[in-house]
């Protein structure tokens, strides 16, 4: 086993601190990755704070990982030392259930293994990407196209796939009017991806303070949800809404924005329940759905799509000792638009 530097949470309330995690030896199908960049997802904060259920501490989070392969097992053929490699929210699944066979490992019927806080096959608790190295089975390692800038690619591994998957499933494209609620990490990727797919994109943010940024990302329209005129103005005008907000919303207001057969998809994951009045779904035969990350095959497709269309996250790079401050800024909706940890700062 190898002990490597990491950023560690000792409890739900404790500030993040430097510490270590242990990585297993490289098995025949394993890839050891020296992590260069690690994105900060709001899910890291929900998890550590215990908002999604109890955790086992100490815990190292992070599931947006970009790095370089430094060792491969004897049976690994898809990766070689020196390759760029990515790891997202999953590090393993049963691979034999119907959902795994369909490439939807996130819905593994026997329980997919998350990149952090999950019990791994060997009984240890998985530890995430705020660390200098990770060892992952080759089937769950992604290829990072060379044309994508290395320091900005990590957020695609969660924020990218989590928005790409529902945009694809609900067929965002020319003639489809897509609304994106919340312009944070996931929201800004939803905008860029939906624009690249050819959809007409409307941002719904709390205020107009990020309007210029949203339009620069390619959004066609931008509205403030704090403006009482917004909801009547946009009534029945959207075909697909991707909700990326980390807090509960008044769903009725948003359902009212859906046109005939429109769908409201929540990827935002607040712990609190949100009441639904079914009558507001009867009108226009509306649907209310959720979506969880994406499978490995679709994640690779998303990376290749981003390379082909020049879709790149907007990031702010932080050092290992600035992560507490970055988390506070995420919680204050003050993120432009994804924090990425320069993992080299954890090596010194
Ligand atoms: P983020 O960067 O913090 O973005 C969330 C955005 O929501 C904020 O930037 C803000 O946008 C808006 N917002 C925050 N608080 C709000 C409030 N009280 N009322 C209205 N709007 C508010 O977070 P993220 O990393 O993108 O993640 C967003 C959510 O998706 C989190 O709950 C996360 O856990 C979840 N998530 C789910 C999946 C999945 O598989 N389904 C995967 C990854 C993340 P404005 O300032 O523009 O209003
Ligand atoms: Zn995430
Ligand atoms: Zn399975």
PDB file of C-alpha atoms and ligand atoms in Angstrom, residues 93-97 100 108-110, ligand 3:
ATOM      1  CA  UNK A  93     -19.673  -1.519 -10.325  1.00  0.00           C
ATOM      2  CA  UNK A  94     -20.776  -5.163 -10.711  1.00  0.00           C
ATOM      3  CA  UNK A  95     -20.448  -4.996 -14.543  1.00  0.00           C
ATOM      4  CA  UNK A  96     -22.908  -7.902 -14.926  1.00  0.00           C
ATOM      5  CA  UNK A  97     -26.386  -6.507 -14.119  1.00  0.00           C
ATOM      6  CA  UNK A 100     -24.152  -2.113 -16.136  1.00  0.00           C
ATOM      7  CA  UNK A 108     -25.833  -0.631 -11.069  1.00  0.00           C
ATOM      8  CA  UNK A 109     -28.432  -2.897  -9.471  1.00  0.00           C
ATOM      9  CA  UNK A 110     -25.813  -4.198  -7.066  1.00  0.00           C
TER      10      UNK A 110
HETATM   11 ZN1  LIG B   3     -24.255  -3.628 -12.072  1.00  0.00          ZN
END
